[in-house]
């Protein structure tokens, strides 16, 4: 752990040195959901060989982050992981329950007691760090300075060596969709309002809302945005 902490300090020192002594800044700040989304999509598209991350999938829990942004950020990470030949993801131990429930990413993952900050490094060429070191939605710093990127890579390697492999239990076989929830799934995917759906199905708004809750529980999600994708994965569509 001492080597890991030293590498993190080295990375931060390199960032400060590049920002204060160099002819160019250590990185380019990106703010605003639209520009951040574009930056993440660009990182995903550029991945070819290696993807290194410090990632805390529960950091956004309880934060006022729009669901579409979370969906896009997740899709970008999956796309980058699928394109890269080598994927190494380090996550904090407190996120283990979420990892066991969530979508599996290609590549390898390891557990650490904590991560120093969130980070994405693509092909040892470009890195992205949240401006507040926690949430990409609050802004990120795109770093292309080779000294800083190499310091971040070294920090990741040191933390990786000190972390433990994360192994997943086999997922349970998909359950069949309960027949009473089929009309609710169809209504949900049609995009109509809850009031319209309840009227079409001949049930009260309260009953329809309860059935939607049952459907979300059956799909293992609380997000209507994820419901369609999960239903398709299970072959319910």
XYZ file of C-alpha atoms in Angstrom:
237
model
C 0.000 0.000 0.000
C 2.940 2.349 0.618
C 4.030 1.952 -3.001
C 0.462 2.585 -4.156
C 0.163 5.774 -2.076
C 3.552 6.931 -3.349
C 2.489 6.445 -6.952
C -0.673 8.455 -6.381
C 1.381 11.276 -4.869
C 3.695 11.085 -7.884
C 0.759 11.415 -10.239
C -0.609 14.435 -8.416
C 2.849 16.008 -8.297
C 3.258 15.490 -12.030
C -0.090 17.168 -12.683
C 0.844 20.165 -10.562
C 4.296 20.429 -12.160
C 2.931 20.235 -15.684
C 0.359 22.898 -14.886
C 2.792 25.345 -13.255
C 6.075 24.807 -15.120
C 5.128 23.694 -18.613
C 4.299 25.750 -21.647
C 0.873 24.128 -21.835
C -1.632 23.218 -19.110
C -1.694 19.690 -17.704
C -5.150 19.182 -19.141
C -8.210 20.739 -20.705
C -11.223 21.205 -18.437
C -14.567 20.133 -19.890
C -17.810 21.316 -18.300
C -21.463 20.943 -19.118
C -23.347 17.679 -19.634
C -23.311 17.909 -23.440
C -19.569 18.552 -23.720
C -18.739 15.949 -21.086
C -20.873 13.400 -22.934
C -19.053 14.211 -26.177
C -15.681 13.848 -24.458
C -16.623 10.441 -23.034
C -17.893 9.291 -26.423
C -14.602 10.404 -27.981
C -12.612 8.451 -25.401
C -14.682 5.337 -26.074
C -14.210 5.662 -29.830
C -10.434 6.107 -29.493
C -9.833 3.005 -27.351
C -7.790 0.367 -29.137
C -5.302 -1.365 -26.863
C -5.734 -0.631 -23.164
C -8.322 0.794 -20.800
C -7.361 1.534 -17.186
C -9.869 2.889 -14.685
C -10.376 3.793 -11.089
C -14.129 3.473 -10.830
C -16.705 3.825 -8.069
C -20.087 2.768 -9.500
C -21.953 3.922 -6.391
C -20.463 7.430 -6.293
C -23.472 8.841 -8.136
C -26.036 7.243 -5.821
C -28.317 9.836 -4.299
C -26.840 12.610 -6.450
C -28.966 14.779 -8.735
C -27.557 13.383 -11.979
C -29.953 12.967 -14.928
C -30.613 9.346 -15.817
C -29.849 9.889 -19.545
C -26.339 11.070 -18.632
C -25.750 7.994 -16.460
C -26.998 5.785 -19.283
C -24.699 7.436 -21.820
C -21.669 7.334 -19.512
C -22.266 3.651 -18.870
C -22.658 2.947 -22.584
C -19.382 4.765 -23.313
C -17.541 2.694 -20.722
C -18.948 -0.534 -22.125
C -18.029 0.509 -25.669
C -14.469 1.394 -24.639
C -14.084 -1.884 -22.738
C -15.307 -3.870 -25.734
C -12.904 -2.118 -28.100
C -9.781 -2.350 -25.925
C -7.604 -5.462 -25.954
C -6.738 -5.091 -22.241
C -9.118 -3.759 -19.592
C -8.125 -3.272 -15.959
C -10.697 -1.766 -13.630
C -10.060 -1.011 -9.944
C -13.109 -0.490 -7.742
C -13.497 0.202 -3.995
C -14.670 -2.565 -1.702
C -17.836 -0.727 -0.671
C -19.101 -0.992 -4.268
C -19.062 -4.804 -4.290
C -22.852 -5.255 -3.810
C -23.530 -2.951 -6.763
C -20.988 -4.769 -8.917
C -22.628 -8.118 -8.234
C -25.970 -6.722 -9.392
C -24.776 -4.607 -12.314
C -23.771 -5.137 -15.919
C -20.489 -7.009 -16.354
C -17.762 -5.201 -18.265
C -15.248 -7.078 -20.421
C -11.750 -7.451 -19.032
C -10.476 -7.811 -15.476
C -11.493 -6.054 -12.275
C -9.862 -5.873 -8.854
C -11.049 -4.700 -5.460
C -9.164 -2.122 -3.391
C -10.010 -0.812 0.048
C -10.395 2.610 -1.578
C -9.534 4.433 -4.780
C -7.687 7.770 -4.755
C -9.929 9.344 -7.415
C -12.005 8.337 -10.402
C -9.969 8.006 -13.579
C -10.029 6.745 -17.163
C -6.808 6.190 -19.130
C -7.024 5.133 -22.776
C -4.039 3.566 -24.563
C -1.616 5.448 -22.275
C -2.271 8.460 -24.492
C -5.099 10.347 -22.813
C -6.605 10.405 -19.334
C -9.836 11.814 -17.942
C -10.305 12.766 -14.288
C -13.317 14.446 -12.663
C -12.542 18.019 -11.735
C -13.748 17.218 -8.201
C -12.064 13.751 -8.372
C -15.466 12.113 -7.744
C -18.125 12.724 -10.407
C -17.585 13.117 -14.142
C -20.930 14.920 -14.359
C -19.451 17.852 -12.424
C -16.772 18.341 -15.077
C -13.676 16.495 -16.184
C -10.057 17.212 -17.041
C -8.777 15.735 -20.305
C -5.045 15.120 -19.951
C -2.697 14.447 -22.856
C 0.594 15.537 -21.298
C 2.728 12.361 -21.603
C 4.472 12.859 -18.243
C 1.190 13.198 -16.383
C -0.445 10.312 -18.244
C 2.524 8.058 -17.518
C 2.395 9.022 -13.832
C -1.300 8.114 -13.733
C -0.570 4.788 -15.435
C 2.116 4.071 -12.844
C -0.313 4.922 -10.031
C -2.857 2.523 -11.510
C -0.284 -0.268 -11.853
C 0.787 0.127 -8.229
C -2.801 0.040 -6.992
C -3.537 -2.939 -9.252
C -0.652 -4.909 -7.749
C -1.971 -4.251 -4.223
C -5.626 -5.029 -5.043
C -7.340 -8.417 -5.088
C -9.031 -10.113 -8.022
C -12.775 -9.667 -8.254
C -14.636 -12.827 -9.166
C -18.330 -12.966 -9.949
C -20.714 -15.707 -8.994
C -22.603 -17.119 -11.991
C -25.767 -15.077 -12.569
C -29.043 -16.868 -11.818
C -30.973 -18.088 -14.861
C -33.491 -15.517 -16.148
C -36.957 -15.969 -14.754
C -39.972 -16.047 -17.008
C -42.072 -12.921 -17.193
C -45.201 -13.363 -15.054
C -48.169 -13.307 -17.457
C -49.971 -10.527 -15.578
C -46.980 -8.255 -16.169
C -46.795 -8.738 -19.967
C -49.392 -5.991 -20.688
C -47.565 -3.685 -18.276
C -44.233 -4.251 -20.051
C -45.856 -3.601 -23.428
C -47.447 -0.408 -22.132
C -44.170 0.725 -20.581
C -42.291 0.213 -23.843
C -44.969 2.033 -25.852
C -44.063 5.289 -24.121
C -47.604 6.299 -23.124
C -48.258 7.998 -19.813
C -49.162 5.940 -16.768
C -52.672 7.378 -16.816
C -53.201 6.349 -20.451
C -51.708 2.909 -19.858
C -53.910 2.286 -16.816
C -57.016 3.315 -18.758
C -56.127 1.043 -21.694
C -55.548 -1.896 -19.371
C -58.753 -1.236 -17.448
C -57.134 -0.818 -14.049
C -56.787 1.989 -11.551
C -53.728 4.218 -11.527
C -52.740 2.761 -8.164
C -52.969 -0.825 -9.450
C -50.983 0.053 -12.562
C -48.302 1.762 -10.470
C -48.070 -1.336 -8.273
C -47.756 -3.583 -11.344
C -44.962 -1.355 -12.700
C -43.187 -1.781 -9.364
C -43.605 -5.550 -9.627
C -42.178 -5.437 -13.154
C -39.164 -3.398 -12.041
C -38.539 -5.880 -9.236
C -38.772 -8.806 -11.684
C -36.272 -7.061 -13.960
C -33.947 -6.264 -11.069
C -33.894 -2.523 -11.758
C -35.477 0.658 -10.449
C -34.976 2.529 -13.716
C -37.534 2.606 -16.487
C -34.695 3.529 -18.857
C -32.998 0.201 -18.096
C -36.179 -1.868 -18.102
C -36.352 -2.277 -21.884
C -32.711 -3.297 -22.193
C -33.011 -5.819 -19.369
C -36.251 -7.246 -20.797
C -34.520 -7.689 -24.161
C -31.521 -9.358 -22.499
C -33.836 -11.852 -20.851
C -35.658 -12.579 -24.092
C -38.950 -11.130 -22.852
C -39.535 -8.973 -25.933
